[in-house]
PDB file of C-alpha atoms in Angstrom:
ATOM      1  CA  MET A   1     -36.935-183.807-110.145  1.00 51.00           C
ATOM      2  CA  SER A   2     -40.214-183.007-108.387  1.00 68.00           C
ATOM      3  CA  ASN A   3     -40.814-179.493-107.042  1.00 92.00           C
ATOM      4  CA  THR A   4     -43.274-180.792-104.446  1.00 95.00           C
ATOM      5  CA  VAL A   5     -42.064-179.832-100.950  1.00 97.00           C
ATOM      6  CA  VAL A   6     -44.964-181.259 -98.919  1.00 97.00           C
ATOM      7  CA  LYS A   7     -47.156-184.190 -99.939  1.00 97.00           C
ATOM      8  CA  ILE A   8     -49.912-185.420 -97.620  1.00 97.00           C
ATOM      9  CA  LYS A   9     -52.068-188.285 -98.859  1.00 97.00           C
ATOM     10  CA  ASP A  10     -55.266-189.654 -97.267  1.00 97.00           C
ATOM     11  CA  LEU A  11     -54.332-188.620 -93.741  1.00 97.00           C
ATOM     12  CA  VAL A  12     -56.660-189.957 -91.030  1.00 97.00           C
ATOM     13  CA  LYS A  13     -56.295-189.073 -87.353  1.00 96.00           C
ATOM     14  CA  ARG A  14     -58.765-190.197 -84.702  1.00 95.00           C
ATOM     15  CA  TYR A  15     -59.110-189.306 -81.044  1.00 93.00           C
ATOM     16  CA  GLY A  16     -61.402-192.071 -79.878  1.00 92.00           C
ATOM     17  CA  ASP A  17     -64.704-191.525 -81.694  1.00 92.00           C
ATOM     18  CA  LEU A  18     -63.636-188.089 -82.917  1.00 93.00           C
ATOM     19  CA  ILE A  19     -62.178-187.940 -86.444  1.00 94.00           C
ATOM     20  CA  ALA A  20     -59.777-184.980 -86.400  1.00 95.00           C
ATOM     21  CA  LEU A  21     -58.521-185.588 -89.958  1.00 96.00           C
ATOM     22  CA  ASP A  22     -60.752-187.334 -92.454  1.00 96.00           C
ATOM     23  CA  HIS A  23     -58.739-188.578 -95.482  1.00 96.00           C
ATOM     24  CA  PHE A  24     -56.986-185.224 -95.779  1.00 96.00           C
ATOM     25  CA  SER A  25     -54.682-184.722 -98.780  1.00 96.00           C
ATOM     26  CA  LEU A  26     -52.508-181.760 -99.715  1.00 96.00           C
ATOM     27  CA  GLU A  27     -49.560-180.876-101.958  1.00 97.00           C
ATOM     28  CA  ILE A  28     -47.421-177.754-101.578  1.00 97.00           C
ATOM     29  CA  GLU A  29     -44.958-176.764-104.278  1.00 96.00           C
ATOM     30  CA  GLN A  30     -41.533-175.222-103.859  1.00 96.00           C
ATOM     31  CA  GLY A  31     -41.634-171.428-103.585  1.00 96.00           C
ATOM     32  CA  GLU A  32     -45.248-171.126-102.452  1.00 97.00           C
ATOM     33  CA  ILE A  33     -46.653-169.186 -99.530  1.00 97.00           C
ATOM     34  CA  PHE A  34     -49.435-171.624 -98.804  1.00 97.00           C
ATOM     35  CA  GLY A  35     -52.319-170.485 -96.606  1.00 95.00           C
ATOM     36  CA  LEU A  36     -54.042-173.072 -94.423  1.00 93.00           C
ATOM     37  CA  LEU A  37     -57.385-171.663 -93.287  1.00 88.00           C
ATOM     38  CA  GLY A  38     -59.862-173.079 -90.848  1.00 82.00           C
ATOM     39  CA  PRO A  39     -61.533-172.422 -87.517  1.00 77.00           C
ATOM     40  CA  ASN A  40     -60.278-173.887 -84.271  1.00 74.00           C
ATOM     41  CA  GLY A  41     -61.182-177.556 -84.357  1.00 81.00           C
ATOM     42  CA  SER A  42     -60.961-177.812 -88.154  1.00 86.00           C
ATOM     43  CA  GLY A  43     -57.817-179.948 -88.015  1.00 89.00           C
ATOM     44  CA  LYS A  44     -55.117-177.564 -89.183  1.00 88.00           C
ATOM     45  CA  THR A  45     -52.990-177.748 -86.004  1.00 89.00           C
ATOM     46  CA  THR A  46     -53.373-181.539 -86.038  1.00 93.00           C
ATOM     47  CA  THR A  47     -52.215-181.495 -89.670  1.00 94.00           C
ATOM     48  CA  ILE A  48     -49.106-179.496 -88.763  1.00 94.00           C
ATOM     49  CA  ASN A  49     -48.291-181.785 -85.827  1.00 93.00           C
ATOM     50  CA  CYS A  50     -48.644-184.856 -88.043  1.00 95.00           C
ATOM     51  CA  LEU A  51     -46.565-183.158 -90.732  1.00 95.00           C
ATOM     52  CA  LEU A  52     -43.759-182.631 -88.224  1.00 94.00           C
ATOM     53  CA  SER A  53     -44.094-186.210 -86.874  1.00 94.00           C
ATOM     54  CA  LEU A  54     -44.956-184.825 -83.457  1.00 93.00           C
ATOM     55  CA  LEU A  55     -48.196-186.795 -83.610  1.00 94.00           C
ATOM     56  CA  SER A  56     -48.877-190.302 -84.871  1.00 94.00           C
ATOM     57  CA  PHE A  57     -51.795-190.886 -87.248  1.00 96.00           C
ATOM     58  CA  ASP A  58     -54.048-193.800 -88.121  1.00 96.00           C
ATOM     59  CA  LYS A  59     -53.703-193.835 -91.892  1.00 96.00           C
ATOM     60  CA  GLY A  60     -51.999-192.005 -94.731  1.00 96.00           C
ATOM     61  CA  ASP A  61     -48.575-190.929 -95.956  1.00 96.00           C
ATOM     62  CA  ILE A  62     -46.506-187.778 -95.498  1.00 97.00           C
ATOM     63  CA  GLU A  63     -43.497-186.825 -97.620  1.00 97.00           C
ATOM     64  CA  ILE A  64     -41.340-183.719 -97.239  1.00 97.00           C
ATOM     65  CA  PHE A  65     -38.703-182.868 -99.861  1.00 96.00           C
ATOM     66  CA  GLY A  66     -39.607-186.155-101.558  1.00 95.00           C
ATOM     67  CA  LYS A  67     -38.757-188.272 -98.501  1.00 96.00           C
ATOM     68  CA  LYS A  68     -41.033-190.113 -96.101  1.00 96.00           C
ATOM     69  CA  MET A  69     -41.353-188.126 -92.865  1.00 95.00           C
ATOM     70  CA  THR A  70     -40.775-190.040 -89.611  1.00 94.00           C
ATOM     71  CA  PRO A  71     -40.033-189.022 -85.990  1.00 94.00           C
ATOM     72  CA  VAL A  72     -36.311-189.676 -86.631  1.00 94.00           C
ATOM     73  CA  SER A  73     -36.057-187.886 -89.998  1.00 94.00           C
ATOM     74  CA  TYR A  74     -33.494-185.434 -88.641  1.00 92.00           C
ATOM     75  CA  ASP A  75     -32.109-184.695 -92.099  1.00 94.00           C
ATOM     76  CA  ILE A  76     -35.554-183.353 -93.045  1.00 96.00           C
ATOM     77  CA  LYS A  77     -36.255-181.624 -89.733  1.00 94.00           C
ATOM     78  CA  LYS A  78     -33.088-179.525 -89.892  1.00 94.00           C
ATOM     79  CA  GLU A  79     -34.482-177.914 -93.057  1.00 96.00           C
ATOM     80  CA  ILE A  80     -37.722-176.878 -91.323  1.00 96.00           C
ATOM     81  CA  GLY A  81     -38.378-173.741 -89.275  1.00 95.00           C
ATOM     82  CA  ILE A  82     -41.392-173.609 -86.973  1.00 94.00           C
ATOM     83  CA  ILE A  83     -42.977-170.490 -85.489  1.00 92.00           C
ATOM     84  CA  MET A  84     -46.008-171.468 -83.431  1.00 86.00           C
ATOM     85  CA  GLN A  85     -48.779-169.262 -82.033  1.00 82.00           C
ATOM     86  CA  ASN A  86     -47.494-169.502 -78.457  1.00 85.00           C
ATOM     87  CA  VAL A  87     -44.168-167.679 -78.113  1.00 88.00           C
ATOM     88  CA  ALA A  88     -41.467-170.201 -77.196  1.00 89.00           C
ATOM     89  CA  VAL A  89     -38.326-168.448 -75.904  1.00 94.00           C
ATOM     90  CA  PHE A  90     -36.252-168.627 -72.732  1.00 96.00           C
ATOM     91  CA  GLU A  91     -36.923-165.826 -70.246  1.00 96.00           C
ATOM     92  CA  GLU A  92     -33.431-166.273 -68.745  1.00 97.00           C
ATOM     93  CA  LEU A  93     -31.684-165.555 -72.048  1.00 97.00           C
ATOM     94  CA  THR A  94     -31.300-162.251 -73.900  1.00 97.00           C
ATOM     95  CA  VAL A  95     -32.570-161.687 -77.438  1.00 97.00           C
ATOM     96  CA  TYR A  96     -29.139-162.574 -78.856  1.00 97.00           C
ATOM     97  CA  GLU A  97     -28.720-165.611 -76.623  1.00 97.00           C
ATOM     98  CA  ASN A  98     -32.170-166.973 -77.488  1.00 97.00           C
ATOM     99  CA  ILE A  99     -31.554-166.778 -81.223  1.00 97.00           C
ATOM    100  CA  ASP A 100     -28.060-168.206 -80.788  1.00 97.00           C
ATOM    101  CA  TYR A 101     -29.406-171.137 -78.767  1.00 97.00           C
ATOM    102  CA  PHE A 102     -32.073-172.142 -81.299  1.00 96.00           C
ATOM    103  CA  CYS A 103     -29.722-171.623 -84.238  1.00 96.00           C
ATOM    104  CA  GLY A 104     -27.154-173.789 -82.437  1.00 96.00           C
ATOM    105  CA  LEU A 105     -29.535-176.748 -82.551  1.00 94.00           C
ATOM    106  CA  TYR A 106     -28.891-176.848 -86.309  1.00 94.00           C
ATOM    107  CA  ILE A 107     -25.539-175.104 -86.892  1.00 94.00           C
ATOM    108  CA  THR A 108     -22.540-176.137 -84.786  1.00 93.00           C
ATOM    109  CA  ASP A 109     -19.891-174.045 -86.544  1.00 95.00           C
ATOM    110  CA  LYS A 110     -19.527-170.962 -84.309  1.00 95.00           C
ATOM    111  CA  ALA A 111     -18.506-168.476 -86.997  1.00 96.00           C
ATOM    112  CA  LYS A 112     -21.302-169.534 -89.315  1.00 96.00           C
ATOM    113  CA  ARG A 113     -23.818-169.494 -86.456  1.00 96.00           C
ATOM    114  CA  ARG A 114     -22.739-166.021 -85.356  1.00 96.00           C
ATOM    115  CA  ALA A 115     -23.286-164.705 -88.880  1.00 96.00           C
ATOM    116  CA  CYS A 116     -26.730-166.353 -89.054  1.00 96.00           C
ATOM    117  CA  VAL A 117     -27.757-164.904 -85.678  1.00 97.00           C
ATOM    118  CA  GLU A 118     -26.685-161.389 -86.683  1.00 96.00           C
ATOM    119  CA  GLU A 119     -28.569-161.706 -89.955  1.00 94.00           C
ATOM    120  CA  ALA A 120     -31.721-162.901 -88.144  1.00 95.00           C
ATOM    121  CA  ILE A 121     -31.553-160.003 -85.666  1.00 96.00           C
ATOM    122  CA  LYS A 122     -31.243-157.527 -88.510  1.00 93.00           C
ATOM    123  CA  PHE A 123     -33.963-159.269 -90.495  1.00 91.00           C
ATOM    124  CA  VAL A 124     -36.600-158.858 -87.735  1.00 91.00           C
ATOM    125  CA  GLY A 125     -35.392-155.394 -86.725  1.00 91.00           C
ATOM    126  CA  LEU A 126     -34.156-156.175 -83.213  1.00 94.00           C
ATOM    127  CA  GLU A 127     -30.706-154.558 -83.516  1.00 96.00           C
ATOM    128  CA  ASP A 128     -31.412-152.165 -80.631  1.00 96.00           C
ATOM    129  CA  PHE A 129     -32.772-154.942 -78.390  1.00 97.00           C
ATOM    130  CA  ARG A 130     -30.080-157.639 -78.616  1.00 95.00           C
ATOM    131  CA  ARG A 131     -29.241-157.372 -74.895  1.00 97.00           C
ATOM    132  CA  PHE A 132     -32.873-157.218 -73.749  1.00 97.00           C
ATOM    133  CA  TYR A 133     -34.565-160.082 -71.914  1.00 97.00           C
ATOM    134  CA  PRO A 134     -37.952-161.232 -73.300  1.00 96.00           C
ATOM    135  CA  LYS A 135     -39.948-159.803 -70.360  1.00 95.00           C
ATOM    136  CA  LYS A 136     -38.747-156.312 -71.370  1.00 95.00           C
ATOM    137  CA  LEU A 137     -40.075-156.637 -74.934  1.00 94.00           C
ATOM    138  CA  SER A 138     -43.485-155.538 -76.194  1.00 90.00           C
ATOM    139  CA  GLY A 139     -45.848-158.140 -77.659  1.00 88.00           C
ATOM    140  CA  GLY A 140     -44.853-157.205 -81.199  1.00 88.00           C
ATOM    141  CA  LEU A 141     -41.114-157.350 -80.494  1.00 92.00           C
ATOM    142  CA  LEU A 142     -41.578-160.682 -78.713  1.00 93.00           C
ATOM    143  CA  ARG A 143     -43.270-162.084 -81.831  1.00 91.00           C
ATOM    144  CA  ARG A 144     -40.355-160.861 -83.930  1.00 92.00           C
ATOM    145  CA  LEU A 145     -37.923-162.620 -81.566  1.00 95.00           C
ATOM    146  CA  ASN A 146     -39.982-165.790 -81.878  1.00 94.00           C
ATOM    147  CA  ILE A 147     -39.700-165.598 -85.670  1.00 93.00           C
ATOM    148  CA  ALA A 148     -35.946-164.933 -85.543  1.00 95.00           C
ATOM    149  CA  CYS A 149     -35.455-168.055 -83.415  1.00 96.00           C
ATOM    150  CA  GLY A 150     -37.324-170.121 -86.001  1.00 95.00           C
ATOM    151  CA  ILE A 151     -35.607-168.847 -89.147  1.00 95.00           C
ATOM    152  CA  ALA A 152     -31.997-168.122 -88.089  1.00 96.00           C
ATOM    153  CA  HIS A 153     -30.744-171.467 -89.454  1.00 96.00           C
ATOM    154  CA  LYS A 154     -32.172-170.594 -92.906  1.00 95.00           C
ATOM    155  CA  PRO A 155     -34.717-173.421 -93.288  1.00 96.00           C
ATOM    156  CA  LYS A 156     -36.112-174.365 -96.677  1.00 97.00           C
ATOM    157  CA  LEU A 157     -39.618-174.911 -95.265  1.00 97.00           C
ATOM    158  CA  ILE A 158     -41.072-172.445 -92.744  1.00 97.00           C
ATOM    159  CA  ILE A 159     -44.310-173.091 -90.860  1.00 96.00           C
ATOM    160  CA  LEU A 160     -45.976-170.078 -89.231  1.00 93.00           C
ATOM    161  CA  ASP A 161     -49.026-170.626 -87.031  1.00 89.00           C
ATOM    162  CA  GLU A 162     -50.875-167.381 -86.240  1.00 86.00           C
ATOM    163  CA  PRO A 163     -47.662-165.300 -86.039  1.00 87.00           C
ATOM    164  CA  THR A 164     -49.419-161.909 -85.790  1.00 85.00           C
ATOM    165  CA  VAL A 165     -51.907-162.571 -82.988  1.00 81.00           C
ATOM    166  CA  ALA A 166     -52.179-159.589 -80.598  1.00 77.00           C
ATOM    167  CA  VAL A 167     -49.420-157.483 -82.158  1.00 80.00           C
ATOM    168  CA  ASP A 168     -49.407-153.794 -83.062  1.00 82.00           C
ATOM    169  CA  PRO A 169     -49.955-152.745 -86.718  1.00 86.00           C
ATOM    170  CA  GLN A 170     -46.296-151.772 -87.204  1.00 84.00           C
ATOM    171  CA  SER A 171     -45.034-155.170 -86.052  1.00 83.00           C
ATOM    172  CA  ARG A 172     -47.738-156.923 -88.065  1.00 86.00           C
ATOM    173  CA  ASN A 173     -46.635-155.175 -91.257  1.00 88.00           C
ATOM    174  CA  ARG A 174     -43.004-155.939 -90.472  1.00 86.00           C
ATOM    175  CA  ILE A 175     -43.804-159.619 -89.930  1.00 87.00           C
ATOM    176  CA  LEU A 176     -45.802-159.922 -93.164  1.00 91.00           C
ATOM    177  CA  GLU A 177     -43.110-158.148 -95.175  1.00 92.00           C
ATOM    178  CA  GLY A 178     -40.534-160.427 -93.572  1.00 90.00           C
ATOM    179  CA  ILE A 179     -42.457-163.548 -94.573  1.00 93.00           C
ATOM    180  CA  GLN A 180     -42.612-162.356 -98.169  1.00 95.00           C
ATOM    181  CA  GLN A 181     -38.872-161.633 -98.117  1.00 93.00           C
ATOM    182  CA  LEU A 182     -38.100-165.119 -96.755  1.00 93.00           C
ATOM    183  CA  ASN A 183     -40.151-166.502 -99.616  1.00 95.00           C
ATOM    184  CA  ARG A 184     -38.278-164.387-102.173  1.00 95.00           C
ATOM    185  CA  ASP A 185     -35.041-165.689-100.651  1.00 93.00           C
ATOM    186  CA  GLY A 186     -36.129-169.246-101.492  1.00 95.00           C
ATOM    187  CA  ALA A 187     -38.153-170.559 -98.554  1.00 96.00           C
ATOM    188  CA  THR A 188     -41.463-172.356 -99.000  1.00 97.00           C
ATOM    189  CA  VAL A 189     -43.955-171.135 -96.391  1.00 97.00           C
ATOM    190  CA  ILE A 190     -47.012-172.664 -94.741  1.00 97.00           C
ATOM    191  CA  TYR A 191     -49.070-169.912 -93.133  1.00 95.00           C
ATOM    192  CA  THR A 192     -52.094-170.335 -90.867  1.00 90.00           C
ATOM    193  CA  SER A 193     -54.204-167.426 -89.688  1.00 83.00           C
ATOM    194  CA  HIS A 194     -57.688-166.292 -88.739  1.00 78.00           C
ATOM    195  CA  TYR A 195     -56.961-162.931 -90.365  1.00 83.00           C
ATOM    196  CA  MET A 196     -58.340-163.233 -93.885  1.00 84.00           C
ATOM    197  CA  GLU A 197     -56.814-159.947 -95.043  1.00 87.00           C
ATOM    198  CA  GLU A 198     -53.320-161.271 -94.228  1.00 89.00           C
ATOM    199  CA  VAL A 199     -53.918-164.457 -96.163  1.00 90.00           C
ATOM    200  CA  GLU A 200     -55.216-162.463 -99.146  1.00 90.00           C
ATOM    201  CA  GLN A 201     -52.158-160.215 -98.977  1.00 92.00           C
ATOM    202  CA  ILE A 202     -49.363-162.767 -98.914  1.00 95.00           C
ATOM    203  CA  CYS A 203     -50.532-166.272 -99.862  1.00 96.00           C
ATOM    204  CA  THR A 204     -50.067-167.608-103.389  1.00 95.00           C
ATOM    205  CA  ARG A 205     -52.444-170.534-102.805  1.00 96.00           C
ATOM    206  CA  ILE A 206     -54.926-171.406-100.070  1.00 96.00           C
ATOM    207  CA  ALA A 207     -56.703-174.461 -98.681  1.00 95.00           C
ATOM    208  CA  ILE A 208     -59.807-174.172 -96.509  1.00 91.00           C
ATOM    209  CA  MET A 209     -60.322-176.888 -93.900  1.00 90.00           C
ATOM    210  CA  ASP A 210     -63.461-177.720 -91.964  1.00 89.00           C
ATOM    211  CA  LYS A 211     -64.193-180.752 -89.780  1.00 90.00           C
ATOM    212  CA  GLY A 212     -60.945-182.469 -90.755  1.00 93.00           C
ATOM    213  CA  ARG A 213     -61.531-182.187 -94.490  1.00 94.00           C
ATOM    214  CA  LYS A 214     -60.228-179.957 -97.246  1.00 93.00           C
ATOM    215  CA  VAL A 215     -63.366-178.213 -98.521  1.00 91.00           C
ATOM    216  CA  ALA A 216     -61.717-175.901-101.086  1.00 93.00           C
ATOM    217  CA  GLU A 217     -58.303-175.126-102.559  1.00 95.00           C
ATOM    218  CA  GLY A 218     -56.879-172.642-105.047  1.00 95.00           C
ATOM    219  CA  THR A 219     -55.565-169.119-105.468  1.00 95.00           C
ATOM    220  CA  LYS A 220     -57.611-166.381-103.826  1.00 92.00           C
ATOM    221  CA  ASP A 221     -59.170-165.531-107.194  1.00 90.00           C
ATOM    222  CA  GLU A 222     -59.983-169.171-107.926  1.00 92.00           C
ATOM    223  CA  LEU A 223     -61.648-169.528-104.519  1.00 92.00           C
ATOM    224  CA  LYS A 224     -63.728-166.406-105.069  1.00 88.00           C
ATOM    225  CA  ARG A 225     -64.951-167.766-108.403  1.00 86.00           C
ATOM    226  CA  MET A 226     -66.278-170.849-106.587  1.00 87.00           C
ATOM    227  CA  ILE A 227     -68.991-168.904-104.795  1.00 87.00           C
ATOM    228  CA  LYS A 228     -72.229-167.383-105.993  1.00 87.00           C
ATOM    229  CA  ASN A 229     -71.586-163.829-104.834  1.00 86.00           C
ATOM    230  CA  THR A 230     -69.242-161.898-107.112  1.00 86.00           C
ATOM    231  CA  GLU A 231     -70.267-158.327-106.241  1.00 91.00           C
ATOM    232  CA  THR A 232     -72.278-156.558-103.556  1.00 94.00           C
ATOM    233  CA  ILE A 233     -73.667-153.117-104.377  1.00 96.00           C
ATOM    234  CA  THR A 234     -74.784-150.868-101.518  1.00 97.00           C
ATOM    235  CA  ILE A 235     -76.719-147.636-102.072  1.00 97.00           C
ATOM    236  CA  GLU A 236     -77.949-145.180 -99.458  1.00 96.00           C
ATOM    237  CA  ILE A 237     -81.584-144.505-100.328  1.00 96.00           C
ATOM    238  CA  LEU A 238     -84.387-143.686 -97.899  1.00 92.00           C
ATOM    239  CA  GLU A 239     -87.490-144.230-100.038  1.00 91.00           C
ATOM    240  CA  LEU A 240     -87.680-147.142-102.454  1.00 95.00           C
ATOM    241  CA  PRO A 241     -91.091-147.927-103.991  1.00 95.00           C
ATOM    242  CA  GLU A 242     -91.963-151.603-104.178  1.00 95.00           C
ATOM    243  CA  LYS A 243     -92.239-151.428-107.976  1.00 96.00           C
ATOM    244  CA  VAL A 244     -88.680-150.085-108.320  1.00 96.00           C
ATOM    245  CA  TYR A 245     -87.377-152.592-105.757  1.00 96.00           C
ATOM    246  CA  GLY A 246     -88.901-155.388-107.833  1.00 96.00           C
ATOM    247  CA  GLU A 247     -87.386-153.981-111.017  1.00 96.00           C
ATOM    248  CA  ILE A 248     -83.908-154.008-109.464  1.00 97.00           C
ATOM    249  CA  SER A 249     -84.443-157.511-108.096  1.00 96.00           C
ATOM    250  CA  SER A 250     -85.277-158.696-111.622  1.00 96.00           C
ATOM    251  CA  LEU A 251     -82.115-157.328-113.240  1.00 96.00           C
ATOM    252  CA  PRO A 252     -79.726-159.817-114.921  1.00 95.00           C
ATOM    253  CA  HIS A 253     -77.200-161.407-112.533  1.00 94.00           C
ATOM    254  CA  VAL A 254     -78.992-160.112-109.413  1.00 95.00           C
ATOM    255  CA  TYR A 255     -79.797-163.063-107.149  1.00 94.00           C
ATOM    256  CA  ASP A 256     -80.771-161.277-103.934  1.00 94.00           C
ATOM    257  CA  THR A 257     -81.668-157.814-102.636  1.00 96.00           C
ATOM    258  CA  SER A 258     -82.520-156.175 -99.338  1.00 95.00           C
ATOM    259  CA  HIS A 259     -83.607-152.701 -98.232  1.00 96.00           C
ATOM    260  CA  SER A 260     -83.446-151.646 -94.589  1.00 94.00           C
ATOM    261  CA  ASP A 261     -82.190-148.756 -92.457  1.00 93.00           C
ATOM    262  CA  GLY A 262     -81.954-146.536 -95.516  1.00 94.00           C
ATOM    263  CA  LYS A 263     -79.649-148.876 -97.406  1.00 95.00           C
ATOM    264  CA  LEU A 264     -80.272-150.935-100.517  1.00 97.00           C
ATOM    265  CA  SER A 265     -78.037-153.995-100.902  1.00 96.00           C
ATOM    266  CA  VAL A 266     -77.885-155.767-104.254  1.00 96.00           C
ATOM    267  CA  TYR A 267     -76.099-159.120-104.489  1.00 94.00           C
ATOM    268  CA  CYS A 268     -74.834-160.115-107.924  1.00 93.00           C
ATOM    269  CA  SER A 269     -73.531-163.339-109.405  1.00 91.00           C
ATOM    270  CA  GLY A 270     -71.285-162.791-112.416  1.00 84.00           C
ATOM    271  CA  GLY A 271     -71.886-160.300-115.179  1.00 84.00           C
ATOM    272  CA  LYS A 272     -70.496-156.875-115.930  1.00 86.00           C
ATOM    273  CA  HIS A 273     -71.957-153.392-115.528  1.00 92.00           C
ATOM    274  CA  ASN A 274     -74.187-154.464-112.626  1.00 94.00           C
ATOM    275  CA  LEU A 275     -73.796-151.119-110.879  1.00 94.00           C
ATOM    276  CA  THR A 276     -74.648-149.198-114.057  1.00 95.00           C
ATOM    277  CA  ARG A 277     -77.887-151.186-114.473  1.00 95.00           C
ATOM    278  CA  VAL A 278     -78.970-150.556-110.881  1.00 96.00           C
ATOM    279  CA  LEU A 279     -78.274-146.805-111.121  1.00 96.00           C
ATOM    280  CA  ASP A 280     -80.092-146.641-114.454  1.00 96.00           C
ATOM    281  CA  VAL A 281     -83.234-147.997-112.790  1.00 96.00           C
ATOM    282  CA  LEU A 282     -83.056-145.412-109.994  1.00 96.00           C
ATOM    283  CA  GLN A 283     -82.415-142.526-112.364  1.00 95.00           C
ATOM    284  CA  LYS A 284     -85.153-143.638-114.765  1.00 95.00           C
ATOM    285  CA  ASN A 285     -87.581-143.533-111.851  1.00 95.00           C
ATOM    286  CA  GLU A 286     -86.186-140.147-110.738  1.00 93.00           C
ATOM    287  CA  LEU A 287     -85.221-141.390-107.287  1.00 94.00           C
ATOM    288  CA  GLY A 288     -82.568-139.541-105.317  1.00 93.00           C
ATOM    289  CA  PHE A 289     -79.874-141.496-103.496  1.00 94.00           C
ATOM    290  CA  GLY A 290     -76.731-140.897-101.448  1.00 95.00           C
ATOM    291  CA  ARG A 291     -73.461-142.747-101.198  1.00 96.00           C
ATOM    292  CA  VAL A 292     -72.876-145.676-103.560  1.00 96.00           C
ATOM    293  CA  TYR A 293     -70.207-148.324-103.175  1.00 93.00           C
ATOM    294  CA  THR A 294     -69.497-151.771-104.520  1.00 94.00           C
ATOM    295  CA  GLU A 295     -67.568-154.602-102.886  1.00 91.00           C
ATOM    296  CA  LEU A 296     -65.941-157.662-104.384  1.00 87.00           C
ATOM    297  CA  PRO A 297     -66.090-160.918-102.401  1.00 88.00           C
ATOM    298  CA  THR A 298     -63.513-161.579 -99.682  1.00 85.00           C
ATOM    299  CA  LEU A 299     -62.053-164.852 -98.462  1.00 85.00           C
ATOM    300  CA  ASN A 300     -64.398-164.592 -95.498  1.00 83.00           C
ATOM    301  CA  ASP A 301     -67.324-164.560 -97.977  1.00 84.00           C
ATOM    302  CA  VAL A 302     -65.871-167.691 -99.550  1.00 87.00           C
ATOM    303  CA  PHE A 303     -65.570-169.393 -96.180  1.00 81.00           C
ATOM    304  CA  LEU A 304     -69.093-168.324 -95.208  1.00 81.00           C
ATOM    305  CA  GLU A 305     -70.665-169.713 -98.369  1.00 82.00           C
ATOM    306  CA  ILE A 306     -68.651-172.953 -98.416  1.00 81.00           C
ATOM    307  CA  THR A 307     -68.913-173.849 -94.725  1.00 75.00           C
ATOM    308  CA  GLY A 308     -72.045-171.942 -93.704  1.00 70.00           C
ATOM    309  CA  THR A 309     -70.209-169.935 -91.049  1.00 67.00           C
ATOM    310  CA  ALA A 310     -67.869-166.944 -91.041  1.00 59.00           C
ATOM    311  CA  LEU A 311     -64.374-167.954 -89.959  1.00 55.00           C
ATOM    312  CA  ARG A 312     -64.061-165.523 -87.074  1.00 52.00           C
ATOM    313  CA  ASP A 313     -67.465-166.555 -85.724  1.00 43.00           C
ATOM    314  CA  LYS A 314     -66.037-170.047 -85.264  1.00 43.00           C
ATOM    315  CA  GLU A 315     -63.024-169.071 -83.169  1.00 43.00           C
ATOM    316  CA  ASP A 316     -62.870-170.284 -79.582  1.00 36.00           C
TER     317      ASP A 316
END
């Protein structure tokens, strides 16, 4: 039996002359927290809408749980939980009533539903707010309510689209920990975000989209190995003779350097002991220096090198 939960093959979606998805393919395995990265306009929301059969497409195939997904695939849809970026709850209902309503769309047995609602409230930490109306909740608590409404029926596939936008750090941590717990409890998760540090923290595998195409895919470490930059060394140094600067620039694995505002930046591609070699040059030439630090590449570095633009620079 296949462990593939989501299979998208050669998906094409056009809006007139605009190609929103250009032969996009993707497979997500059971038990993954799969990160879908891309700027606004890259096609990731269109992908999700096609995946859920909320949007028709021009070409391609979509399977979920090994079955073809259609607008009337209610047996598949009941196993999916969706938490979108825009909070979707009823202002006229309390926290408890909102969760109970959404859970009731999937679970008709009252006793079972009541147990699921109580578990969802506890899971997102809203025990003290069950009688509150949404307008009385902070942004972070409102996001937690939104998540509870989407996961109360215990779906096997959970789709979260920017679930931590504009929330406080405490709620953000709670949400991320909750996602990881849902995954440990057996759910497969699709997670979209502009926050690279979140994706690095929780996602087991990641796909980067740009202009309707998948431009890279892999674990965070695999993605980082795709790019040239593997280490950036920064050293505070006021005076740097041209001869010494040239010597550092010529070191093995150094592909670029810069010196401005009292800081030397050395960009390395591969290799070990790069920092030791740079410091050896400075000490050999008896040059004093201040703070030294080294940085490994981030997912934003990967996105920048692959697409030519930093992800957050491409937000609307």
